[in-house]
Amino acid sequence: MQRNIFLKVVLGIGIWFVLVMLFGVWEYNILKAEMGIVPNLVAALGPHKSGAVSYMVQMLHWTAVSLILGLVWSKILFPKRPLMERIMFSLVFGVFVMPISFLIPYITITITTVFSTIIGIAPPEFVGKTLNNLVMMLVGNKEQVYEVANVFGAFVLGAIILAIKSIFKRNSSAIAGVRQ
Amino acid sequence: MENILNIFFFADRLPQWIQSWGLKYGVDMACMCSVPNFFTLILHFLIGSFIVWLISTNKELIKDKFFGLLLVGIVFSGLSKFFDWYMNMRSATGTDVYFNYSLDVLVEGLQFIGIGILFYAILTKLFYVHHASSNH
C-alpha cells in the first residue's frame, strides 16, 4: 500500500513536469524568452558576489531546504518508507514545489490556448493578461521571491498537517489503550 | 478565471522580509536550470552508490551484466548532468549567459549514450527470452 502511494506521487510529479515542458515550452517557447530576458538580468545584476563558492552555498542551501520540506511531506504521505526513498522524493518534491505557484497559471493558459487553437476560436481574454503577469514576473526578477514563498508556505502547511495528524494518532492510540 | 489566476501572483502582497529574502538570490538560476541539475546529480550519485554497494556486498552480482550496464549508464548520464550544471554555474557567476556549443553537444551526447545503455539494460532484463535447451 505504502509503495503504491510513493510510486503514484512520484509518477504524478513526473507527469506534471512532462506537461509543463511539452505544452509550455512548445506553446510559448519560454526557453527562447528566457534566453532573451536572462542576459539582461545577468548584466544588470553583475556577477555573483563571491563567485562559485557563493553559488555552491546557494545550491547546498536549496538542497537542505528541499530535504527538510520533503521529509516533512513524506512523513505525512508515506511515513513507513525507507529513508533513501524519502530523500529521493524530497529532491523531486523540492523542484516541484519551488515554481508551483507560477506554473499553475502558466499551464492553465497554455492548455487553454492549445484547446482554443484546436477548436478554432480566439483564446479568452484572461490568457493575454496572465501571460503579461508572467512576463512581468520574469522581467522583474521575482521568480526567486515566489520560490522562497512557495517552499516556506508548503513547509508551514506540511508542519500543520503533520501536527494535526500526530495529535489524532496520539488520541486514537490513547482511546484504544483505555478500551483495552 | 482571471481572478482565480491572479491569486497566484501574490509577490507584492507578501511580507517585506520574504520579498527581500527571495530577492537576495539574484537572477533565477535556482528554478529551471541549476537546482534541478544539481539535484539530478545528487540522485545519480545516490543511485550509483547504491549499485556499487549492492555489487560489493553481493559478489555474485558482478557476473550479472545488468548491474554493470546500469552503473555505466548512470555514470554517462551523471557526467552529462555535471557538464550541464557547469554551464549553468558559469552563467550565474559570470557577467553574461555562458553557452558553449561543443559542451552542449557533449551534454546531449553523454545523456543520449547514458539513456541508451540504461534502456538496453532494462529492456533486455525485462524481455530476455530463455532459449529452449537442445534436450527437447
Coordinates of N, CA, C and O in Angstrom, one line a residue, chain B residues 2-133:
Chain B
E2 N -9.8 34.9 -14.6 CA -8.7 35.8 -14.4 C -8.5 36.1 -12.9 O -7.3 36.2 -12.5
N3 N -9.6 36.2 -12.2 CA -9.4 36.5 -10.7 C -8.8 35.3 -10.0 O -8.0 35.5 -9.1
I4 N -9.2 34.1 -10.5 CA -8.6 32.9 -9.8 C -7.1 32.9 -10.1 O -6.2 32.6 -9.2
L5 N -6.7 33.1 -11.4 CA -5.3 33.0 -11.7 C -4.5 34.2 -11.1 O -3.3 34.0 -10.8
N6 N -5.1 35.3 -10.9 CA -4.4 36.4 -10.2 C -4.0 36.1 -8.8 O -3.1 36.8 -8.3
I7 N -4.7 35.2 -8.2 CA -4.4 34.8 -6.8 C -2.9 34.3 -6.7 O -2.2 34.5 -5.7
F8 N -2.5 33.7 -7.8 CA -1.2 33.1 -7.8 C 0.0 34.1 -8.0 O 1.1 33.8 -7.7
F9 N -0.4 35.3 -8.4 CA 0.6 36.4 -8.5 C 0.6 37.3 -7.2 O 0.0 38.4 -7.2
F10 N 1.1 36.7 -6.1 CA 1.0 37.3 -4.8 C 2.2 38.0 -4.3 O 2.3 38.4 -3.1
A11 N 3.2 38.1 -5.1 CA 4.5 38.6 -4.6 C 4.4 39.9 -3.9 O 5.0 40.1 -2.9
D12 N 3.7 40.9 -4.5 CA 3.6 42.2 -3.9 C 2.8 42.2 -2.6 O 3.0 43.2 -1.8
R13 N 2.0 41.2 -2.4 CA 1.2 41.2 -1.1 C 2.0 40.4 0.0 O 1.5 40.4 1.1
L14 N 3.2 39.9 -0.3 CA 4.0 39.2 0.7 C 4.6 40.1 1.7 O 4.9 41.3 1.4
P15 N 4.9 39.6 2.9 CA 5.6 40.5 3.9 C 7.0 40.9 3.3 O 7.6 40.1 2.6
Q16 N 7.5 42.0 3.8 CA 8.7 42.6 3.2 C 9.9 41.6 3.4 O 10.8 41.5 2.6
W17 N 9.9 40.9 4.6 CA 11.1 40.0 4.9 C 11.1 38.9 3.9 O 12.2 38.4 3.5
I18 N 10.0 38.4 3.4 CA 10.0 37.2 2.5 C 10.5 37.8 1.1 O 11.3 37.1 0.4
Q19 N 10.0 39.0 0.8 CA 10.4 39.6 -0.5 C 11.9 39.8 -0.6 O 12.6 39.5 -1.6
S20 N 12.5 40.4 0.5 CA 13.9 40.6 0.5 C 14.7 39.3 0.6 O 15.8 39.2 0.0
W21 N 14.1 38.3 1.3 CA 14.8 37.0 1.3 C 14.9 36.4 -0.1 O 16.0 35.9 -0.5
G22 N 13.8 36.5 -0.9 CA 13.8 36.0 -2.2 C 14.8 36.8 -3.2 O 15.5 36.2 -3.9
L23 N 14.7 38.1 -3.0 CA 15.5 38.9 -4.0 C 17.0 38.8 -3.7 O 17.8 39.2 -4.6
K24 N 17.4 38.4 -2.6 CA 18.9 38.3 -2.3 C 19.5 37.3 -3.1 O 20.8 37.2 -3.2
Y25 N 18.8 36.3 -3.7 CA 19.4 35.3 -4.5 C 19.8 35.7 -5.9 O 20.4 35.0 -6.6
G26 N 19.4 37.0 -6.3 CA 19.8 37.4 -7.6 C 19.0 36.8 -8.7 O 17.8 36.4 -8.5
V27 N 19.6 36.6 -9.9 CA 18.8 36.1 -11.0 C 18.4 34.7 -10.8 O 19.0 33.9 -10.1
D28 N 17.2 34.3 -11.4 CA 16.7 33.0 -11.2 C 17.6 31.9 -11.9 O 17.5 31.8 -13.1
M29 N 18.3 31.2 -11.1 CA 19.1 30.1 -11.6 C 18.7 28.9 -10.8 O 19.2 27.8 -11.0
A30 N 17.9 29.1 -9.8 CA 17.5 28.0 -8.8 C 16.4 27.2 -9.4 O 16.2 26.1 -9.0
C31 N 15.6 27.8 -10.2 CA 14.3 27.1 -10.6 C 14.5 26.2 -11.8 O 14.5 25.0 -11.6
M32 N 14.7 26.7 -12.9 CA 14.5 25.9 -14.1 C 15.9 25.2 -14.5 O 15.9 24.3 -15.3
C33 N 17.0 25.7 -14.0 CA 18.3 25.2 -14.5 C 19.1 24.5 -13.4 O 19.2 23.3 -13.3
S34 N 19.6 25.3 -12.6 CA 20.7 24.8 -11.7 C 20.3 23.8 -10.6 O 20.9 22.8 -10.5
V35 N 19.2 24.2 -9.9 CA 18.8 23.3 -8.8 C 18.4 22.0 -9.3 O 18.8 20.9 -8.8
P36 N 17.5 21.9 -10.4 CA 17.2 20.6 -10.9 C 18.4 19.8 -11.3 O 18.5 18.6 -11.0
N37 N 19.3 20.5 -12.0 CA 20.6 19.7 -12.4 C 21.4 19.3 -11.2 O 21.9 18.2 -11.2
F38 N 21.5 20.2 -10.2 CA 22.2 19.8 -9.0 C 21.6 18.6 -8.3 O 22.2 17.7 -7.9
F39 N 20.2 18.7 -8.2 CA 19.5 17.6 -7.5 C 19.6 16.3 -8.3 O 19.8 15.2 -7.8
T40 N 19.6 16.4 -9.7 CA 19.7 15.2 -10.5 C 21.1 14.6 -10.3 O 21.2 13.4 -10.3
L41 N 22.1 15.5 -10.2 CA 23.5 15.0 -9.9 C 23.5 14.2 -8.6 O 24.1 13.1 -8.5
I42 N 22.8 14.7 -7.6 CA 22.8 14.0 -6.3 C 22.1 12.7 -6.4 O 22.5 11.7 -5.9
L43 N 21.0 12.7 -7.2 CA 20.2 11.4 -7.4 C 21.1 10.4 -8.1 O 21.0 9.2 -7.8
H44 N 21.8 10.9 -9.2 CA 22.7 10.0 -9.9 C 23.7 9.4 -8.9 O 24.0 8.2 -9.0
F45 N 24.3 10.2 -8.1 CA 25.3 9.8 -7.1 C 24.7 8.8 -6.1 O 25.3 7.7 -5.9
L46 N 23.5 9.0 -5.7 CA 22.8 8.1 -4.7 C 22.6 6.7 -5.4 O 22.9 5.7 -4.8
I47 N 22.0 6.8 -6.6 CA 21.7 5.5 -7.3 C 23.0 4.8 -7.7 O 23.1 3.6 -7.5
G48 N 24.0 5.5 -8.1 CA 25.3 4.9 -8.4 C 25.9 4.3 -7.2 O 26.4 3.1 -7.3
S49 N 25.9 5.0 -6.1 CA 26.5 4.4 -4.9 C 25.7 3.2 -4.4 O 26.3 2.2 -3.9
F50 N 24.4 3.2 -4.6 CA 23.6 2.1 -4.2 C 23.9 0.8 -5.0 O 24.1 -0.3 -4.5
I51 N 24.2 1.0 -6.4 CA 24.6 -0.1 -7.2 C 25.9 -0.6 -6.8 O 26.1 -1.8 -6.7
V52 N 26.9 0.3 -6.6 CA 28.2 -0.1 -6.1 C 28.1 -0.9 -4.8 O 28.8 -1.9 -4.7
W53 N 27.3 -0.4 -3.9 CA 27.1 -1.1 -2.6 C 26.5 -2.5 -2.8 O 27.0 -3.5 -2.2
L54 N 25.5 -2.6 -3.7 CA 24.9 -3.9 -4.0 C 25.9 -4.9 -4.5 O 26.0 -6.0 -4.1
I55 N 26.7 -4.4 -5.5 CA 27.7 -5.3 -6.1 C 28.8 -5.7 -5.1 O 29.2 -6.9 -5.1
S56 N 29.2 -4.7 -4.3 CA 30.3 -5.0 -3.4 C 29.8 -6.0 -2.2 O 30.6 -6.7 -1.7
T57 N 28.6 -5.9 -1.9 CA 28.1 -6.8 -0.8 C 27.7 -8.2 -1.3 O 27.6 -9.1 -0.6
N58 N 27.3 -8.2 -2.6 CA 26.9 -9.5 -3.2 C 27.8 -9.8 -4.4 O 27.5 -9.3 -5.5
K59 N 28.9 -10.5 -4.2 CA 29.9 -10.7 -5.3 C 29.3 -11.4 -6.6 O 29.8 -11.2 -7.7
E60 N 28.2 -12.1 -6.3 CA 27.6 -12.9 -7.5 C 27.0 -11.9 -8.5 O 26.9 -12.3 -9.7
L61 N 26.7 -10.7 -8.0 CA 26.1 -9.8 -8.9 C 27.0 -9.3 -10.0 O 26.6 -8.7 -11.0
I62 N 28.3 -9.4 -9.8 CA 29.3 -8.9 -10.8 C 29.1 -9.7 -12.1 O 29.3 -9.2 -13.2
K63 N 28.7 -11.0 -11.9 CA 28.5 -11.8 -13.1 C 27.3 -11.4 -13.9 O 27.2 -11.6 -15.1
D64 N 26.4 -10.7 -13.2 CA 25.1 -10.2 -13.9 C 25.4 -9.0 -14.7 O 25.8 -7.9 -14.1
K65 N 25.3 -9.0 -16.0 CA 25.7 -7.9 -16.8 C 24.8 -6.7 -16.6 O 25.1 -5.5 -16.8
F66 N 23.6 -6.9 -16.1 CA 22.5 -5.9 -15.9 C 23.1 -4.8 -14.9 O 22.9 -3.6 -15.3
F67 N 23.6 -5.2 -13.8 CA 24.1 -4.2 -12.8 C 25.3 -3.3 -13.3 O 25.3 -2.1 -13.1
G68 N 26.2 -4.0 -14.1 CA 27.3 -3.3 -14.7 C 26.8 -2.3 -15.7 O 27.3 -1.1 -15.7
L69 N 25.9 -2.7 -16.5 CA 25.3 -1.7 -17.5 C 24.6 -0.6 -16.9 O 24.7 0.6 -17.3
L70 N 23.9 -0.9 -15.8 CA 23.2 0.2 -15.1 C 24.1 1.2 -14.6 O 23.9 2.4 -14.7
L71 N 25.3 0.7 -14.0 CA 26.3 1.6 -13.4 C 26.9 2.5 -14.5 O 27.1 3.7 -14.3
V72 N 27.2 1.9 -15.6 CA 27.9 2.6 -16.8 C 26.9 3.7 -17.3 O 27.3 4.8 -17.5
G73 N 25.6 3.3 -17.4 CA 24.6 4.2 -17.9 C 24.4 5.4 -16.9 O 24.4 6.6 -17.4
I74 N 24.4 5.1 -15.6 CA 24.3 6.2 -14.6 C 25.5 7.1 -14.7 O 25.4 8.3 -14.6
V75 N 26.7 6.5 -14.9 CA 28.0 7.4 -15.0 C 27.9 8.3 -16.2 O 28.1 9.5 -16.1
F76 N 27.5 7.8 -17.3 CA 27.4 8.6 -18.5 C 26.3 9.7 -18.3 O 26.6 10.9 -18.6
S77 N 25.2 9.4 -17.8 CA 24.1 10.3 -17.6 C 24.5 11.4 -16.5 O 24.2 12.6 -16.7
G78 N 25.2 10.9 -15.5 CA 25.7 11.8 -14.4 C 26.7 12.8 -14.9 O 26.7 14.0 -14.6
L79 N 27.6 12.3 -15.8 CA 28.6 13.2 -16.4 C 27.9 14.3 -17.2 O 28.3 15.5 -17.2
S80 N 26.9 13.9 -18.0 CA 26.1 14.8 -18.8 C 25.5 15.9 -17.9 O 25.6 17.1 -18.2
K81 N 24.9 15.5 -16.8 CA 24.3 16.5 -15.9 C 25.4 17.4 -15.2 O 25.1 18.6 -15.0
F82 N 26.5 16.8 -15.0 CA 27.6 17.7 -14.4 C 28.0 18.8 -15.4 O 28.1 20.0 -15.0
F83 N 28.2 18.5 -16.6 CA 28.6 19.5 -17.6 C 27.5 20.5 -17.8 O 27.7 21.7 -18.0
D84 N 26.2 20.0 -17.8 CA 25.1 20.9 -17.9 C 25.0 21.9 -16.7 O 24.9 23.1 -16.9
W85 N 25.3 21.4 -15.5 CA 25.3 22.2 -14.3 C 26.4 23.2 -14.4 O 26.3 24.3 -14.0
Y86 N 27.6 22.7 -14.9 CA 28.8 23.6 -15.1 C 28.4 24.8 -15.9 O 28.8 26.0 -15.6
M87 N 27.7 24.6 -17.0 CA 27.3 25.7 -17.9 C 26.4 26.7 -17.1 O 26.5 27.9 -17.2
N88 N 25.4 26.2 -16.3 CA 24.5 27.0 -15.5 C 25.3 27.8 -14.5 O 25.1 29.0 -14.3
M89 N 26.4 27.2 -13.9 CA 27.2 27.8 -12.9 C 27.9 29.0 -13.5 O 28.0 30.1 -13.0
R90 N 28.5 28.8 -14.7 CA 29.3 29.8 -15.4 C 28.4 31.0 -15.7 O 28.8 32.2 -15.6
S91 N 27.1 30.7 -16.1 CA 26.1 31.9 -16.3 C 25.9 32.6 -15.0 O 25.9 33.9 -15.0
A92 N 25.6 31.9 -14.0 CA 25.2 32.5 -12.7 C 26.3 33.3 -12.1 O 26.1 34.3 -11.4
T93 N 27.6 32.9 -12.3 CA 28.7 33.5 -11.7 C 29.4 34.5 -12.6 O 30.3 35.2 -12.2
G94 N 29.0 34.5 -13.9 CA 29.6 35.4 -14.8 C 28.8 36.7 -15.1 O 27.9 37.0 -14.4
T95 N 29.3 37.4 -16.1 CA 28.6 38.7 -16.4 C 27.6 38.5 -17.6 O 26.8 39.4 -17.9
D96 N 27.7 37.4 -18.3 CA 26.7 37.1 -19.3 C 26.4 35.6 -19.4 O 27.0 34.8 -18.7
V97 N 25.4 35.3 -20.2 CA 25.0 33.9 -20.2 C 26.0 33.1 -20.9 O 26.4 33.4 -22.0
Y98 N 26.5 32.0 -20.2 CA 27.6 31.2 -20.8 C 26.9 30.1 -21.6 O 26.1 29.3 -21.1
F99 N 27.3 30.0 -22.9 CA 26.8 28.9 -23.7 C 27.9 28.4 -24.6 O 28.4 29.3 -25.4
N100 N 28.3 27.2 -24.6 CA 29.3 26.6 -25.4 C 28.7 25.5 -26.2 O 28.2 24.5 -25.7
Y101 N 28.7 25.6 -27.5 CA 28.1 24.7 -28.4 C 28.7 23.3 -28.2 O 28.0 22.3 -28.2
S102 N 30.1 23.2 -28.2 CA 30.8 21.9 -28.1 C 30.4 21.3 -26.8 O 30.1 20.0 -26.8
L103 N 30.3 22.0 -25.7 CA 30.0 21.5 -24.4 C 28.5 21.0 -24.4 O 28.2 20.0 -23.8
D104 N 27.6 21.8 -25.1 CA 26.2 21.4 -25.1 C 26.0 20.1 -25.9 O 25.3 19.3 -25.5
V105 N 26.8 20.0 -27.0 CA 26.7 18.7 -27.8 C 27.2 17.6 -27.0 O 26.7 16.5 -27.0
L106 N 28.3 17.8 -26.2 CA 28.8 16.8 -25.3 C 27.8 16.4 -24.2 O 27.6 15.2 -24.0
V107 N 27.1 17.4 -23.7 CA 26.0 17.1 -22.7 C 24.9 16.2 -23.3 O 24.6 15.2 -22.8
E108 N 24.5 16.6 -24.5 CA 23.4 15.8 -25.2 C 23.9 14.4 -25.5 O 23.2 13.4 -25.4
G109 N 25.2 14.4 -26.0 CA 25.7 13.1 -26.4 C 25.9 12.1 -25.3 O 25.4 10.9 -25.4
L110 N 26.4 12.6 -24.2 CA 26.6 11.8 -23.0 C 25.2 11.3 -22.4 O 25.0 10.1 -22.1
Q111 N 24.2 12.2 -22.4 CA 22.9 11.9 -22.0 C 22.3 10.8 -22.9 O 21.7 9.8 -22.4
F112 N 22.5 11.0 -24.2 CA 21.9 10.0 -25.2 C 22.5 8.6 -25.0 O 21.8 7.6 -24.9
I113 N 23.9 8.6 -24.8 CA 24.5 7.3 -24.6 C 24.1 6.7 -23.3 O 23.8 5.5 -23.2
G114 N 24.0 7.5 -22.2 CA 23.6 7.0 -20.9 C 22.2 6.4 -20.9 O 22.0 5.3 -20.5
I115 N 21.3 7.1 -21.5 CA 19.9 6.6 -21.6 C 19.8 5.4 -22.5 O 19.1 4.4 -22.2
G116 N 20.6 5.4 -23.6 CA 20.7 4.2 -24.4 C 21.1 3.0 -23.7 O 20.5 1.9 -23.8
I117 N 22.2 3.1 -22.9 CA 22.7 2.0 -22.1 C 21.7 1.5 -21.1 O 21.4 0.3 -20.9
L118 N 21.1 2.5 -20.4 CA 20.1 2.2 -19.3 C 18.9 1.4 -20.0 O 18.4 0.5 -19.4
F119 N 18.4 2.0 -21.1 CA 17.2 1.3 -21.8 C 17.6 -0.1 -22.2 O 16.8 -1.0 -22.1
Y120 N 18.8 -0.2 -22.8 CA 19.2 -1.6 -23.2 C 19.3 -2.5 -22.1 O 18.7 -3.6 -22.2
A121 N 19.8 -2.1 -20.9 CA 20.0 -2.9 -19.8 C 18.6 -3.3 -19.2 O 18.3 -4.5 -19.0
I122 N 17.7 -2.3 -19.1 CA 16.4 -2.6 -18.5 C 15.5 -3.4 -19.5 O 14.9 -4.4 -19.1
L123 N 15.5 -3.1 -20.8 CA 14.7 -3.8 -21.7 C 15.1 -5.3 -21.9 O 14.3 -6.2 -22.0
T124 N 16.5 -5.5 -22.0 CA 16.9 -6.9 -22.1 C 16.6 -7.7 -20.9 O 16.3 -8.9 -21.0
K125 N 16.6 -7.0 -19.7 CA 16.3 -7.7 -18.5 C 14.8 -8.1 -18.4 O 14.4 -9.2 -18.0
L126 N 14.0 -7.1 -18.9 CA 12.5 -7.3 -18.9 C 12.1 -8.4 -19.9 O 11.2 -9.2 -19.7
F127 N 12.7 -8.3 -21.1 CA 12.2 -9.2 -22.2 C 13.2 -10.2 -22.7 O 13.2 -10.7 -23.8
Y128 N 14.1 -10.6 -21.7 CA 15.0 -11.7 -22.0 C 14.3 -13.0 -22.2 O 13.5 -13.4 -21.4
V129 N 14.6 -13.7 -23.3 CA 13.9 -14.9 -23.6 C 14.9 -16.1 -23.4 O 16.0 -16.1 -23.9
H130 N 14.5 -17.0 -22.5 CA 15.3 -18.1 -22.2 C 15.2 -19.1 -23.4 O 14.1 -19.6 -23.7
H131 N 16.3 -19.4 -24.1 CA 16.2 -20.3 -25.2 C 16.0 -21.7 -24.8 O 16.6 -22.1 -23.7
A132 N 15.2 -22.4 -25.5 CA 15.0 -23.8 -25.2 C 16.2 -24.6 -25.3 O 17.1 -24.4 -26.2
S133 N 16.4 -25.5 -24.4 CA 17.7 -26.3 -24.4 C 17.6 -27.3 -25.5 O 16.6 -27.7 -26.0

